[in-house]
Coordinates of C-alpha atoms and ligand atoms in Angstrom, one line a residue:
M17 CA 110.1 -0.4 -81.7
K18 CA 109.2 -4.0 -80.9
T19 CA 107.4 -5.0 -77.8
V20 CA 108.0 -8.5 -76.5
E21 CA 106.3 -10.4 -73.7
K22 CA 107.8 -13.9 -73.9
I23 CA 111.4 -14.7 -72.7
A24 CA 111.9 -17.0 -75.7
D25 CA 111.0 -14.2 -78.1
M26 CA 113.3 -11.7 -76.3
K27 CA 116.2 -14.2 -76.6
R28 CA 115.5 -14.8 -80.3
L29 CA 115.5 -11.0 -81.0
R30 CA 118.6 -10.6 -78.9
Q31 CA 120.4 -13.2 -81.1
Q32 CA 119.5 -11.1 -84.2
L33 CA 121.2 -8.0 -82.8
T34 CA 124.9 -7.3 -83.5
G35 CA 127.1 -4.8 -81.7
D36 CA 126.7 -3.4 -78.2
I37 CA 123.4 -3.4 -76.4
G38 CA 122.3 -0.9 -73.8
F39 CA 119.7 -2.0 -71.3
V40 CA 117.5 -0.1 -68.9
P41 CA 115.5 -2.2 -66.5
T42 CA 112.4 -0.4 -65.0
M43 CA 109.1 -1.1 -63.3
G44 CA 107.4 1.3 -65.6
Y45 CA 105.3 4.4 -64.9
L46 CA 108.1 6.2 -66.6
H47 CA 109.4 9.7 -65.8
E48 CA 112.3 11.9 -66.8
G49 CA 114.6 9.9 -64.4
H50 CA 114.0 6.7 -66.4
L51 CA 114.2 8.6 -69.7
S52 CA 117.6 10.1 -68.7
L53 CA 118.9 6.5 -68.5
V54 CA 117.3 5.5 -71.8
R55 CA 118.9 8.6 -73.5
Q56 CA 122.3 7.8 -72.2
A57 CA 122.0 4.2 -73.2
K58 CA 121.0 5.4 -76.7
T59 CA 124.1 7.5 -77.0
E60 CA 126.5 4.7 -76.0
N61 CA 125.0 1.7 -77.8
P62 CA 123.7 1.0 -81.3
S63 CA 120.7 -0.9 -79.9
I64 CA 118.8 -0.5 -76.7
V65 CA 116.4 -2.6 -74.7
V66 CA 114.1 -1.3 -71.9
S67 CA 112.2 -3.7 -69.6
I68 CA 109.0 -2.9 -67.9
F69 CA 108.2 -5.3 -65.1
V70 CA 106.7 -4.6 -61.7
N71 CA 108.7 -7.3 -59.9
P72 CA 106.6 -8.8 -57.1
T73 CA 109.5 -10.5 -55.3
Q74 CA 111.1 -7.2 -54.3
F75 CA 107.9 -5.9 -52.5
G76 CA 107.3 -6.9 -48.9
P77 CA 103.9 -8.3 -47.9
Q78 CA 102.8 -4.9 -46.5
E79 CA 104.2 -3.0 -49.4
D80 CA 102.5 -1.4 -52.5
F81 CA 102.9 -4.2 -55.2
K82 CA 99.2 -4.2 -56.0
N83 CA 98.8 -0.4 -56.0
Y84 CA 102.1 0.3 -57.8
P85 CA 101.2 2.8 -60.6
R86 CA 101.0 1.3 -64.0
D87 CA 100.4 2.9 -67.4
T88 CA 101.9 0.7 -70.2
K89 CA 100.3 2.7 -73.0
R90 CA 101.9 6.0 -71.8
D91 CA 105.2 4.2 -71.2
L92 CA 105.3 2.8 -74.7
T93 CA 104.6 6.2 -76.2
M94 CA 107.5 7.7 -74.3
L95 CA 109.9 4.9 -75.2
E96 CA 108.9 5.1 -78.9
K97 CA 109.9 8.8 -78.8
E98 CA 113.3 7.9 -77.4
K99 CA 113.8 5.5 -80.3
T100 CA 113.9 2.4 -78.1
D101 CA 114.6 -0.7 -80.2
I102 CA 113.0 -3.4 -78.0
V103 CA 110.7 -3.2 -74.9
F104 CA 110.6 -6.4 -72.9
M105 CA 107.4 -6.6 -70.7
P106 CA 106.9 -10.1 -69.4
S107 CA 104.0 -11.2 -67.1
V108 CA 104.6 -12.3 -63.6
T109 CA 104.1 -16.0 -64.5
E110 CA 106.5 -15.7 -67.4
M111 CA 109.2 -14.5 -65.0
Y112 CA 108.2 -16.7 -62.1
P113 CA 106.4 -19.8 -63.4
P114 CA 105.0 -22.3 -60.8
G115 CA 107.8 -24.1 -59.0
F116 CA 110.3 -21.2 -59.4
S117 CA 112.9 -21.8 -56.6
S118 CA 116.3 -20.1 -57.4
W119 CA 117.4 -16.9 -55.9
V120 CA 120.4 -14.6 -56.2
E121 CA 121.5 -13.0 -52.9
V122 CA 124.3 -10.5 -52.2
E123 CA 125.4 -10.6 -48.6
K124 CA 126.6 -7.8 -46.3
L125 CA 125.8 -4.8 -48.6
T126 CA 122.2 -5.8 -48.4
R127 CA 122.1 -5.7 -44.6
Q128 CA 122.0 -1.9 -44.1
L129 CA 119.7 0.9 -45.1
E130 CA 117.0 -0.3 -47.5
G131 CA 117.9 -3.9 -46.8
A132 CA 117.4 -3.4 -43.0
S133 CA 114.0 -1.6 -43.5
R134 CA 112.8 -3.9 -46.3
P135 CA 113.8 -7.5 -45.6
G136 CA 114.0 -9.6 -48.7
H137 CA 113.8 -6.5 -51.0
F138 CA 117.3 -6.9 -52.5
R139 CA 116.9 -10.7 -52.9
G140 CA 114.0 -9.9 -55.2
V141 CA 116.0 -7.1 -57.0
T142 CA 119.1 -9.2 -57.6
T143 CA 117.1 -12.2 -58.7
V144 CA 115.1 -10.3 -61.3
V145 CA 118.1 -8.3 -62.5
A146 CA 120.2 -11.5 -62.9
K147 CA 117.3 -13.0 -64.9
L148 CA 117.0 -9.9 -67.0
F149 CA 120.7 -9.8 -67.7
N150 CA 120.6 -13.5 -68.7
I151 CA 117.6 -12.9 -71.0
V152 CA 118.8 -9.6 -72.6
Q153 CA 122.6 -10.2 -72.4
P154 CA 123.3 -6.5 -72.5
T155 CA 126.8 -5.0 -72.9
R156 CA 125.9 -2.1 -70.6
A157 CA 123.0 -1.7 -68.1
Y158 CA 122.0 1.8 -66.7
F159 CA 120.8 2.5 -63.2
G160 CA 119.9 5.7 -61.4
Q161 CA 121.9 7.1 -58.4
K162 CA 118.5 7.7 -56.8
D163 CA 118.7 4.1 -55.7
A164 CA 122.3 4.2 -54.5
Q165 CA 122.3 1.0 -52.5
Q166 CA 120.6 -0.9 -55.5
I167 CA 123.6 0.2 -57.7
A168 CA 126.1 -1.0 -55.1
V169 CA 124.3 -4.3 -54.7
I170 CA 123.9 -4.9 -58.5
S171 CA 127.5 -3.9 -59.2
K172 CA 128.7 -6.4 -56.6
M173 CA 126.4 -9.2 -58.0
A174 CA 127.7 -8.5 -61.5
A175 CA 131.4 -8.6 -60.3
D176 CA 131.0 -11.6 -58.0
L177 CA 129.1 -13.7 -60.6
D178 CA 131.4 -12.7 -63.5
M179 CA 128.5 -11.3 -65.5
N180 CA 129.3 -9.9 -68.9
T181 CA 127.4 -6.6 -68.3
E182 CA 128.9 -3.3 -67.3
V183 CA 126.8 -1.6 -64.6
I184 CA 126.6 2.2 -65.2
A185 CA 125.3 4.7 -62.6
L186 CA 123.7 8.0 -63.7
P187 CA 122.7 11.1 -61.6
T188 CA 119.4 11.6 -59.9
I189 CA 116.9 13.7 -61.9
R190 CA 114.9 16.1 -59.7
E191 CA 111.8 18.2 -60.0
P192 CA 112.5 22.0 -60.1
D193 CA 112.0 22.2 -56.3
G194 CA 114.5 19.4 -55.6
L195 CA 112.2 16.4 -55.1
A196 CA 113.8 13.4 -56.7
M197 CA 111.6 12.0 -59.4
S198 CA 109.9 8.8 -58.5
S199 CA 106.9 6.7 -59.8
R200 CA 105.8 6.8 -56.1
N201 CA 105.5 10.6 -56.1
T202 CA 102.1 10.1 -57.7
Y203 CA 100.8 8.8 -54.3
L204 CA 101.3 12.3 -52.8
N205 CA 98.4 14.6 -52.3
P206 CA 99.1 18.4 -52.8
A207 CA 100.0 19.0 -49.2
E208 CA 102.2 15.9 -49.1
R209 CA 103.8 16.9 -52.4
R210 CA 104.9 20.2 -50.8
A211 CA 106.1 18.5 -47.6
A212 CA 108.1 16.0 -49.7
T213 CA 110.8 18.6 -50.5
I214 CA 112.0 18.1 -46.9
L215 CA 114.2 15.2 -48.0
Y216 CA 116.1 17.4 -50.5
H217 CA 116.3 20.2 -47.9
A218 CA 117.8 17.9 -45.4
L219 CA 120.5 16.8 -47.9
T220 CA 121.3 20.3 -48.9
L221 CA 121.5 21.3 -45.2
A222 CA 124.0 18.6 -44.6
Q223 CA 126.0 19.6 -47.6
K224 CA 126.1 23.2 -46.4
L225 CA 127.3 22.2 -42.9
W226 CA 129.9 19.9 -44.5
F227 CA 131.2 22.8 -46.6
E228 CA 131.3 24.9 -43.4
G229 CA 133.6 22.3 -41.9
E230 CA 131.3 20.0 -39.9
R231 CA 132.9 16.5 -39.9
N232 CA 131.0 14.8 -37.1
A233 CA 128.6 12.4 -38.7
E234 CA 126.3 12.0 -35.7
R235 CA 125.9 15.8 -35.5
L236 CA 125.0 15.9 -39.2
R237 CA 122.5 13.0 -38.8
Q238 CA 120.9 14.9 -35.9
Q239 CA 120.7 18.2 -37.8
M240 CA 119.1 16.4 -40.8
T241 CA 116.7 14.4 -38.5
D242 CA 115.7 17.6 -36.6
L243 CA 114.9 19.4 -39.8
I244 CA 112.8 16.5 -41.2
Q245 CA 110.9 16.2 -37.9
R246 CA 109.9 19.8 -38.0
E247 CA 107.7 18.8 -41.0
P248 CA 104.4 17.5 -39.5
L249 CA 103.7 15.2 -42.4
A250 CA 107.1 13.5 -42.3
T251 CA 108.3 10.5 -40.3
V252 CA 111.9 9.5 -40.5
D253 CA 112.7 5.8 -41.2
Y254 CA 116.5 6.3 -41.3
V255 CA 119.0 9.0 -41.9
S256 CA 122.4 7.6 -42.8
I257 CA 125.9 8.9 -43.3
A258 CA 127.9 5.9 -44.5
N259 CA 131.0 5.0 -46.6
S260 CA 129.6 4.9 -50.1
K261 CA 131.5 1.7 -50.9
T262 CA 130.9 -0.4 -47.8
L263 CA 127.7 1.3 -46.6
D264 CA 129.1 1.2 -43.1
E265 CA 128.0 4.1 -40.9
L266 CA 130.7 6.7 -40.3
E267 CA 131.7 8.6 -37.1
I268 CA 133.9 11.1 -39.0
V269 CA 132.7 12.2 -42.4
T270 CA 135.5 11.3 -44.8
P271 CA 134.7 10.9 -48.5
P272 CA 133.5 9.0 -50.4
V273 CA 130.4 9.4 -48.3
L274 CA 126.8 8.4 -49.1
L275 CA 124.2 10.6 -47.3
S276 CA 120.9 8.7 -47.6
M277 CA 117.5 8.6 -46.0
A278 CA 114.1 7.1 -46.1
V279 CA 111.2 9.2 -45.0
K280 CA 107.5 8.6 -44.9
I281 CA 105.4 11.5 -46.1
G282 CA 101.9 10.5 -45.0
K283 CA 101.7 6.9 -46.1
T284 CA 104.3 7.2 -48.9
R285 CA 107.8 6.0 -48.3
L286 CA 110.4 8.1 -50.2
I287 CA 114.2 7.8 -50.4
D288 CA 116.9 10.2 -51.5
N289 CA 120.6 10.6 -51.3
I290 CA 123.7 12.5 -52.3
V291 CA 127.3 11.5 -52.4
F292 CA 130.3 13.6 -51.2
R293 CA 133.4 12.6 -53.2
Ligands
LIG15 P1 112.3 1.7 -61.0 O1 112.0 2.2 -59.7 O2 111.3 1.8 -62.1 O3 113.6 2.4 -61.5 C1 114.2 2.0 -62.7 C2 115.6 2.8 -62.8 O4 115.3 4.2 -62.9 C3 116.5 2.5 -61.6 O5 117.8 2.3 -62.0 C4 116.3 3.8 -60.8 O6 117.4 4.1 -60.0 C5 116.2 4.8 -61.9 N1 115.5 6.0 -61.4 C6 114.4 6.2 -60.7 N2 114.2 7.5 -60.4 C7 115.2 8.2 -60.9 C8 115.6 9.5 -60.9 N3 114.8 10.5 -60.3 N4 116.7 9.9 -61.5 C9 117.5 9.0 -62.1 N5 117.2 7.6 -62.2 C10 116.1 7.2 -61.6 O7 114.7 0.4 -59.7 C11 113.8 -0.3 -60.1 O8 112.8 0.1 -60.9 C12 113.8 -1.8 -59.9 O9 114.3 -2.1 -58.7 C13 114.5 -2.6 -61.0 C14 116.0 -2.3 -61.1 C15 113.8 -2.4 -62.4 C16 114.4 -4.2 -60.7 O10 113.1 -4.6 -60.6

């Protein structure tokens, strides 16, 4: 496994690779969710590249960029075990040198949900992912359904800008009690960790009501919100039932539907979702 910190070195190594390249962009502090992407990339491509870069431009001024968990040594051990070929881990100034002034922005799809709650977030995500795609030039790039809107936005960017990378979405990996794995789960104290299962319970409640025939989106949103609000440590940011392609809110629940939510557990903001097809 090679680790590379400079863009020029990453590009040089890229030129030496032949055949398809699978790419998994991450912000590190890896868990089984990230590793599921790495493993799938490994089965579909002769060479794989993983990036570790905590991207400052996708964090708001009041968000957790400084405190975001980092453990490069542990990450590299995990990636070595998965037989990763190249790990690209640039510094912030390598990616954003003084005078950096170009941005990639996807309109419309970035207005709702996470985009509404975190202004500028997706501009940071699309800019860094576009840069990473240019540097790594992957055949396929792998993303988790955990960040459903991120996948929609990156797919749109890749299509609109004629990028040569296929964007692949893979399922959310969960803890045994249903909590979606996330690097941010490490912020939770034991009581908050127990409370955090409320996100998954709200999603499964909606799924149950849907199977029982409920098609009124507002009633479903209300039932989910009510359940979450019964958890004293939880504060709802949003609960959404939207068309999974346009992300527009629905009145009648007709598939394909994205049920998604952002909930604060104590000070930690968590997101989760499921799709009805
Ligand atoms: P990060 O949060 O580190 O996630 C990297 C990738 O892992 C994303 O595609 C994310 O959706 C996926 N992932 C996270 N938790 C998962 C889970 N429980 N199951 C399956 N996949 C999961 O997302 C980012 O980083 C950044 O925005 C990035 C794309 C790297 C751009 O900076």
